[in-house]
mmCIF file of C-alpha atoms in Angstrom:
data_model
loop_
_atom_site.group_PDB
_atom_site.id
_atom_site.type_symbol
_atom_site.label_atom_id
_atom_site.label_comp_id
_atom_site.label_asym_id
_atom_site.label_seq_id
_atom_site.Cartn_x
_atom_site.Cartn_y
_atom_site.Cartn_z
ATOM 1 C CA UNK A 97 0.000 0.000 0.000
ATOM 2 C CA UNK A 98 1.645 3.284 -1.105
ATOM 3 C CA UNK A 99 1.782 5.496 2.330
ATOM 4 C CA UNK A 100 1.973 8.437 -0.096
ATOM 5 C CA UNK A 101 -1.330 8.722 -0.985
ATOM 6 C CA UNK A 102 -2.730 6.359 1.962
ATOM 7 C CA UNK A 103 -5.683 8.086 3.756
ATOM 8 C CA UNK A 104 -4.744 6.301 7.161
ATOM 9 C CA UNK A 105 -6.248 8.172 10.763
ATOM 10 C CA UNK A 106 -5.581 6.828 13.458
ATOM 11 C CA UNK A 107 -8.470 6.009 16.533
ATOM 12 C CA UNK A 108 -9.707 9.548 17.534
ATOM 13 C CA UNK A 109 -10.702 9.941 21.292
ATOM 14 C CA UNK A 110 -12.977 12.183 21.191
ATOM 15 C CA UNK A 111 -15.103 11.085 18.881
ATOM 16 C CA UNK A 112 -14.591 7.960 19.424
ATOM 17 C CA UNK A 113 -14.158 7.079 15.722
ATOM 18 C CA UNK A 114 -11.983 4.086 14.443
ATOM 19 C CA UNK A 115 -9.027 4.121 13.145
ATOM 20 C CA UNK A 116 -8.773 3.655 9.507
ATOM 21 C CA UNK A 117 -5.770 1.442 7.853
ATOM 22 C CA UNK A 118 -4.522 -0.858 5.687
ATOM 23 C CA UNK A 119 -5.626 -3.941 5.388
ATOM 24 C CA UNK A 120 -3.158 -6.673 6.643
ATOM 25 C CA UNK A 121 -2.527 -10.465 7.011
ATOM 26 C CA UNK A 122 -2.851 -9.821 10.619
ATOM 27 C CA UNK A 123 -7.035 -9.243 10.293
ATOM 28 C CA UNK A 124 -7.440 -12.114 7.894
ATOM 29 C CA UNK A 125 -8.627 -14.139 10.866
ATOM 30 C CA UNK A 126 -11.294 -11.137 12.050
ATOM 31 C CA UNK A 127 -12.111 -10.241 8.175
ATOM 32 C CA UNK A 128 -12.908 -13.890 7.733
ATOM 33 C CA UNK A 129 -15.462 -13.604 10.226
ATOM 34 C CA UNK A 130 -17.154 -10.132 9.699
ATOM 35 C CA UNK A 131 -17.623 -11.272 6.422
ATOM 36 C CA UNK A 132 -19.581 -14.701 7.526
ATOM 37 C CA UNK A 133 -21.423 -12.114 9.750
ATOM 38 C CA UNK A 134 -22.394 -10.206 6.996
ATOM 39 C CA UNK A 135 -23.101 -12.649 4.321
ATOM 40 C CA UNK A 136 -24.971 -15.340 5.900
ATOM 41 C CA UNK A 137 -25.993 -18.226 3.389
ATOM 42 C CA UNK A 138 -23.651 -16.788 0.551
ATOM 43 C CA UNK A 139 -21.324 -18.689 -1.593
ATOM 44 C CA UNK A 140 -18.426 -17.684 -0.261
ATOM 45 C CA UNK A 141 -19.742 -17.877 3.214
ATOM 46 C CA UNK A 142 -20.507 -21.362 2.654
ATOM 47 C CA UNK A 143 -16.902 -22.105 2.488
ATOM 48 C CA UNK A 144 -16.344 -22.000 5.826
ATOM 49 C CA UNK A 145 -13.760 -19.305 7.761
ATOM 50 C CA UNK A 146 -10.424 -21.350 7.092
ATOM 51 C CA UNK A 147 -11.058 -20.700 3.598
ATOM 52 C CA UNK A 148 -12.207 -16.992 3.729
ATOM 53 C CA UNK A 149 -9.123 -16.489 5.830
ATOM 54 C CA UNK A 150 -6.859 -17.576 3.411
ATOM 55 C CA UNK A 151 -8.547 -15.358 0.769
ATOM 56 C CA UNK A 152 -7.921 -12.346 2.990
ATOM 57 C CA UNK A 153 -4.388 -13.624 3.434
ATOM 58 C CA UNK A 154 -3.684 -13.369 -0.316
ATOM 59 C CA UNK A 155 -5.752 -10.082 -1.157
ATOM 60 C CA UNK A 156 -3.635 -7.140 0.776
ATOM 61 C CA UNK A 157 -0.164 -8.960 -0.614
ATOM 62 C CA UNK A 158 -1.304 -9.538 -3.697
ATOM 63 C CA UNK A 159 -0.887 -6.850 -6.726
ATOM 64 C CA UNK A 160 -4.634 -7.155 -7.449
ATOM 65 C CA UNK A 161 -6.071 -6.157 -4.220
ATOM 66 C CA UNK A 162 -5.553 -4.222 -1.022
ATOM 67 C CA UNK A 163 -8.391 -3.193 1.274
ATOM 68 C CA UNK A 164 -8.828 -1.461 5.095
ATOM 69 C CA UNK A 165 -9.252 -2.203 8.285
ATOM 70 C CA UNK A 166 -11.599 -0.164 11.048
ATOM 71 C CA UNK A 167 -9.649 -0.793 14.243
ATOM 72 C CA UNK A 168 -10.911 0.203 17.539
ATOM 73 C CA UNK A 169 -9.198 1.628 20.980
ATOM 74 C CA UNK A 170 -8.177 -1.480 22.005
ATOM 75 C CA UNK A 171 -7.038 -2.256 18.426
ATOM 76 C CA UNK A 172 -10.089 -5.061 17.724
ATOM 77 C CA UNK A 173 -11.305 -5.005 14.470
ATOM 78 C CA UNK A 174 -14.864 -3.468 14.144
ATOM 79 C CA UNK A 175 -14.781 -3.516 9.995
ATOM 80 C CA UNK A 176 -13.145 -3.750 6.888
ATOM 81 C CA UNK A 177 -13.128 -3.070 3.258
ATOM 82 C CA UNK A 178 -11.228 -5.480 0.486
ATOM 83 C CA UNK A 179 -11.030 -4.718 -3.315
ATOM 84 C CA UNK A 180 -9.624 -6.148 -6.425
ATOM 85 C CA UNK A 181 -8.660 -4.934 -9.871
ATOM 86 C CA UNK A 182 -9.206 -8.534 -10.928
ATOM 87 C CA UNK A 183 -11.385 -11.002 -9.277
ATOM 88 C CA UNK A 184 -10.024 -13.870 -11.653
ATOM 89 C CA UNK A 185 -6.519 -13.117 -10.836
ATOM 90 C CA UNK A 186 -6.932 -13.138 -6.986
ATOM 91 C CA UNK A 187 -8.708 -16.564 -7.361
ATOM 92 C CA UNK A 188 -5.890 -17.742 -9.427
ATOM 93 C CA UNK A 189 -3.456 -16.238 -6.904
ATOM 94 C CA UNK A 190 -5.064 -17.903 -4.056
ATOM 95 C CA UNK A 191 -5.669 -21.129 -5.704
ATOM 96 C CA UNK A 192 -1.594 -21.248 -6.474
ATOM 97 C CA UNK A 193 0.371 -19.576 -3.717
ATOM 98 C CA UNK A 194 -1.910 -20.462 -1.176
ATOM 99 C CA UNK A 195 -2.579 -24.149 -2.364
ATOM 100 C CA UNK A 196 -1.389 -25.632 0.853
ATOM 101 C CA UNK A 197 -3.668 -23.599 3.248
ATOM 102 C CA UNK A 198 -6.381 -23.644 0.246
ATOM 103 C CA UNK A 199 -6.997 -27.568 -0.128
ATOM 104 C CA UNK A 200 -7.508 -29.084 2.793
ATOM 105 C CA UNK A 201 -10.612 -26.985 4.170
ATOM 106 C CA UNK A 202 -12.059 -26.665 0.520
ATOM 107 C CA UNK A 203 -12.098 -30.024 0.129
ATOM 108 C CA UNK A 204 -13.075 -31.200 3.234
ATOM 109 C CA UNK A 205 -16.329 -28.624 2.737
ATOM 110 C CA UNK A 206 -16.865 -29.970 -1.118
ATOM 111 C CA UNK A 207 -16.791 -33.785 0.431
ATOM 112 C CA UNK A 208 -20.009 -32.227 2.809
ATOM 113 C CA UNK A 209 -21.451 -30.507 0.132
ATOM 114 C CA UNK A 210 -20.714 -31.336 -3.611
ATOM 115 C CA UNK A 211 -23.440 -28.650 -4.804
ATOM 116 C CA UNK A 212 -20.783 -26.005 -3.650
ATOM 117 C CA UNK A 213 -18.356 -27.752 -6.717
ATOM 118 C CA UNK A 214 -20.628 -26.138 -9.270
ATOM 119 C CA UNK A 215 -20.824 -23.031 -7.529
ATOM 120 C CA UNK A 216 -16.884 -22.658 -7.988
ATOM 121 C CA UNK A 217 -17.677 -23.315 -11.215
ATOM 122 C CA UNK A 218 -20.096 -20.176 -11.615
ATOM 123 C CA UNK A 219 -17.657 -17.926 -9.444
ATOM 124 C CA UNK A 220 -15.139 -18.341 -11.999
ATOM 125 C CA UNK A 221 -17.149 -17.149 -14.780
ATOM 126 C CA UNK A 222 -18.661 -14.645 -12.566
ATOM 127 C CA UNK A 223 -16.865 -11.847 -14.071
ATOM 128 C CA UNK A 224 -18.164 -12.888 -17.339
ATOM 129 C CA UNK A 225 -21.925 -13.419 -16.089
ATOM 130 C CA UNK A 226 -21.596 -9.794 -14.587
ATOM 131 C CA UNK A 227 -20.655 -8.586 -17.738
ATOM 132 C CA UNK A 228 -17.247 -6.821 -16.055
ATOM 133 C CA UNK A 229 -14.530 -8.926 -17.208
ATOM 134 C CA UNK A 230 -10.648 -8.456 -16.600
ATOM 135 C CA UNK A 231 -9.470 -6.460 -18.882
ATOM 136 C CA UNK A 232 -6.102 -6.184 -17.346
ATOM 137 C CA UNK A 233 -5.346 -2.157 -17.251
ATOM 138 C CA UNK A 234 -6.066 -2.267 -13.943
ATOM 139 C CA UNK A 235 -8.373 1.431 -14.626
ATOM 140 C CA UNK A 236 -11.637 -0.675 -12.656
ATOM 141 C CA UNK A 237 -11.796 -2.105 -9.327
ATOM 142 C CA UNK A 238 -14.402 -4.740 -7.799
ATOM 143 C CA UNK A 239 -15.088 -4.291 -4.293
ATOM 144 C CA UNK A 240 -15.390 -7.438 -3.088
ATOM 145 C CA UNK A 241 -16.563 -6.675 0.703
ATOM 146 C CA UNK A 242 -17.485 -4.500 3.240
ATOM 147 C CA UNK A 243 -18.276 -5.401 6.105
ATOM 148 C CA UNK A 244 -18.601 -3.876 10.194
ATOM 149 C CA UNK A 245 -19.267 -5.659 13.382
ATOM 150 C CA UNK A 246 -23.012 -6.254 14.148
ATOM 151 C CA UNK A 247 -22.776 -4.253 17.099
ATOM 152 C CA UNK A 248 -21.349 -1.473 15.583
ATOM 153 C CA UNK A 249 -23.649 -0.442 12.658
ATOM 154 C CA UNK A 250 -24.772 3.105 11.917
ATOM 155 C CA UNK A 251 -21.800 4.570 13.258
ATOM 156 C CA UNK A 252 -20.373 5.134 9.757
ATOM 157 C CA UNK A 253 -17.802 2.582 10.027
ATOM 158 C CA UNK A 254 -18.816 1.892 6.054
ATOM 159 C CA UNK A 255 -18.717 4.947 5.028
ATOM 160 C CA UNK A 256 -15.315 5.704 6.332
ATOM 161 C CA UNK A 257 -13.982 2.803 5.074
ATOM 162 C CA UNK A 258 -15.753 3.602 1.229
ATOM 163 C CA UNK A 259 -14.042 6.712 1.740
ATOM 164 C CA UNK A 260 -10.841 4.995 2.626
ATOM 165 C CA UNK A 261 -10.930 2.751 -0.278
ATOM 166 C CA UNK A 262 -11.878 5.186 -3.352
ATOM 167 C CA UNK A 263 -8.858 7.536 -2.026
ATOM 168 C CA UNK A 264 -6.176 4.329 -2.389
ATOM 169 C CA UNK A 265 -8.164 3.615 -5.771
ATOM 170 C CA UNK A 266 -7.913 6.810 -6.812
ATOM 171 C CA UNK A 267 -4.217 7.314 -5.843
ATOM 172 C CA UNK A 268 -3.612 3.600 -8.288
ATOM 173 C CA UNK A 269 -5.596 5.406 -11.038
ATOM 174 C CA UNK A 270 -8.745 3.141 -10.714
ATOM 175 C CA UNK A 271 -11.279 4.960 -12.788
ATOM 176 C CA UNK A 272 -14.475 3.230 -11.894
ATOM 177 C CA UNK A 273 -15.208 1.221 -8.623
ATOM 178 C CA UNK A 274 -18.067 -1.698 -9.026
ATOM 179 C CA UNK A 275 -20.151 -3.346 -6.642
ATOM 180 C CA UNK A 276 -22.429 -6.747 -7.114
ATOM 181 C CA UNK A 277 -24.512 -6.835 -4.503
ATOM 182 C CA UNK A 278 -28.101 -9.446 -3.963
ATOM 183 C CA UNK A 279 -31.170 -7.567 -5.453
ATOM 184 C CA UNK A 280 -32.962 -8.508 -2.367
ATOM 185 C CA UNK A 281 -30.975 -6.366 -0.043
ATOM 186 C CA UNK A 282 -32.293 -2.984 -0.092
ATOM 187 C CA UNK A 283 -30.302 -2.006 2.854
ATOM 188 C CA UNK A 284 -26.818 -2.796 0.769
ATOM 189 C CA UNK A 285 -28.620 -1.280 -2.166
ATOM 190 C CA UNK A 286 -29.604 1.998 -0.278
ATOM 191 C CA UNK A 287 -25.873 2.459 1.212
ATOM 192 C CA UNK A 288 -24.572 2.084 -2.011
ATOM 193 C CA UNK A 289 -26.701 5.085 -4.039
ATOM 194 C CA UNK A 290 -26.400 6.824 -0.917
ATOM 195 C CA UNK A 291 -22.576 6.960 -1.497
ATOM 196 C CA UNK A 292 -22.430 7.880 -5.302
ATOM 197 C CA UNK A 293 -23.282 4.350 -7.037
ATOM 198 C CA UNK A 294 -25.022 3.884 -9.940
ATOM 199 C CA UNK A 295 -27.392 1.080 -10.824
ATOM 200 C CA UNK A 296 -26.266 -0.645 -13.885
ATOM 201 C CA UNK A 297 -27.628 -4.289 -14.317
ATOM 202 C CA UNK A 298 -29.771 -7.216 -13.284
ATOM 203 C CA UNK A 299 -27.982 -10.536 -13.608
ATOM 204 C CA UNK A 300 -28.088 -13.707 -12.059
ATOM 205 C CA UNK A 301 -25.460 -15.612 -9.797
ATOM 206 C CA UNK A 302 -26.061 -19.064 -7.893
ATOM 207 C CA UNK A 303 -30.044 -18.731 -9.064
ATOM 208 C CA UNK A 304 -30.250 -15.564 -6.947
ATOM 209 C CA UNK A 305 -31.098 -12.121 -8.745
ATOM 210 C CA UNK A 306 -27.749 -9.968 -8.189
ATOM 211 C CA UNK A 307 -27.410 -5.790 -8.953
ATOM 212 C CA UNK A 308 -24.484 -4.421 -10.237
ATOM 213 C CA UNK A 309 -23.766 -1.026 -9.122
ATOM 214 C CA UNK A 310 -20.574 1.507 -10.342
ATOM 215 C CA UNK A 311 -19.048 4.608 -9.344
ATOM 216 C CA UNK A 312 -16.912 7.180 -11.322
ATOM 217 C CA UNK A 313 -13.856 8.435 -9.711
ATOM 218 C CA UNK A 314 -11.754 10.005 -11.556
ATOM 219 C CA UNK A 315 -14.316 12.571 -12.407
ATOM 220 C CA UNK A 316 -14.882 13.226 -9.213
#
């Protein structure tokens, strides 16, 4: 993460507001969880935590992603944020480096439940199905997650770490920012047209109805 243009702030006293920074290997563990928190009965949720954790391993080291963390006094993580400028790439990244930690919980869940097998399947063409392929330049970024403790929503814990994120993306010269979110959460949907998002599509994803959403940065 390039501390030049990193928007890091560190946990304010007085207002008692978090501390936004980077995203490290050292939340993996905590992002893991927030994010079966906040995706219950969701593809990737259905994974199990061993395997989320080693997807949040790979993302902030990887050259396709980076993300933040909302860290409280004590320095517990109440939130975080991950992106990618290529979905397909951190999959393949994950899948490769990563094989060792990767296997042996995957499988272990696909032995339980073969249905998730063709799921993996349909997250690999995802990017195609959601019409926002790789196209390489790195100018568009997915983000993949964002996600706060239960017990502390609506204290704009998101919205500092949206914040957080388009400055980085910005600062890598990430043009547009897209979100997928499911069509039946008008909650996620609200937060995101609330923060500049613009609906773009209908498609579907596991046999659930899925909205694409996109923001414009640079012409901010």
């Amino acid at each position: 993460m390039n501390a030049t243009h990193s928007p890091d702030h560190p946990f304010n006293r007085s207002t008692r507001q978090p501390a936004i920074l980077p995203l490290t290997l050292a939340h993996a563990a905590d992002a893991a969880r927030l994010h079966i928190l906040g995706q219950p009965g969701t593809f990737l949720t259905a994974l199990g935590g061993d395997v989320l954790t080693v997807l949040y391993r790979t993302l902030p080291v990887s050259p396709v992603g980076y993300g933040y963390a909302a860290l409280g006094e004590n320095g517990q993580v109440l939130g975080f944020a991950a992106v990618t400028t290529s979905t397909g790439r951190l999959f393949v990244e994950m899948a490769t480096r990563r094989l060792g930690q990767l296997l042996p919980p995957l499988l272990a869940r696909f032995t339980r439940r073969p249905s998730l097998i063709l799921r993996s399947a349909q997250t690999l063409l995802y990017p195609l199905l959601a019409g926002n392929a790789d196209t390489g330049s790195g100018s568009c970024a997915e983000l993949l997650a964002i996600m706060t403790e239960p017990a502390a929503r609506s204290q704009g814990i998101g919205g500092a770490l949206l914040a957080a994120v388009c400055a980085e993306c910005r600062s890598r010269g990430v043009a547009e920012l897209t979100v997928t979110v499911d069509a039946a959460n008008q909650g996620a949907r609200r937060f995101y047209q609330r923060h500049g998002f613009v609906y773009c599509k209908e498609f579907f994803l596991y046999g659930r109805a899925m909205a694409l959403y996109t923001r414009e940065l640079l012409s901010l």
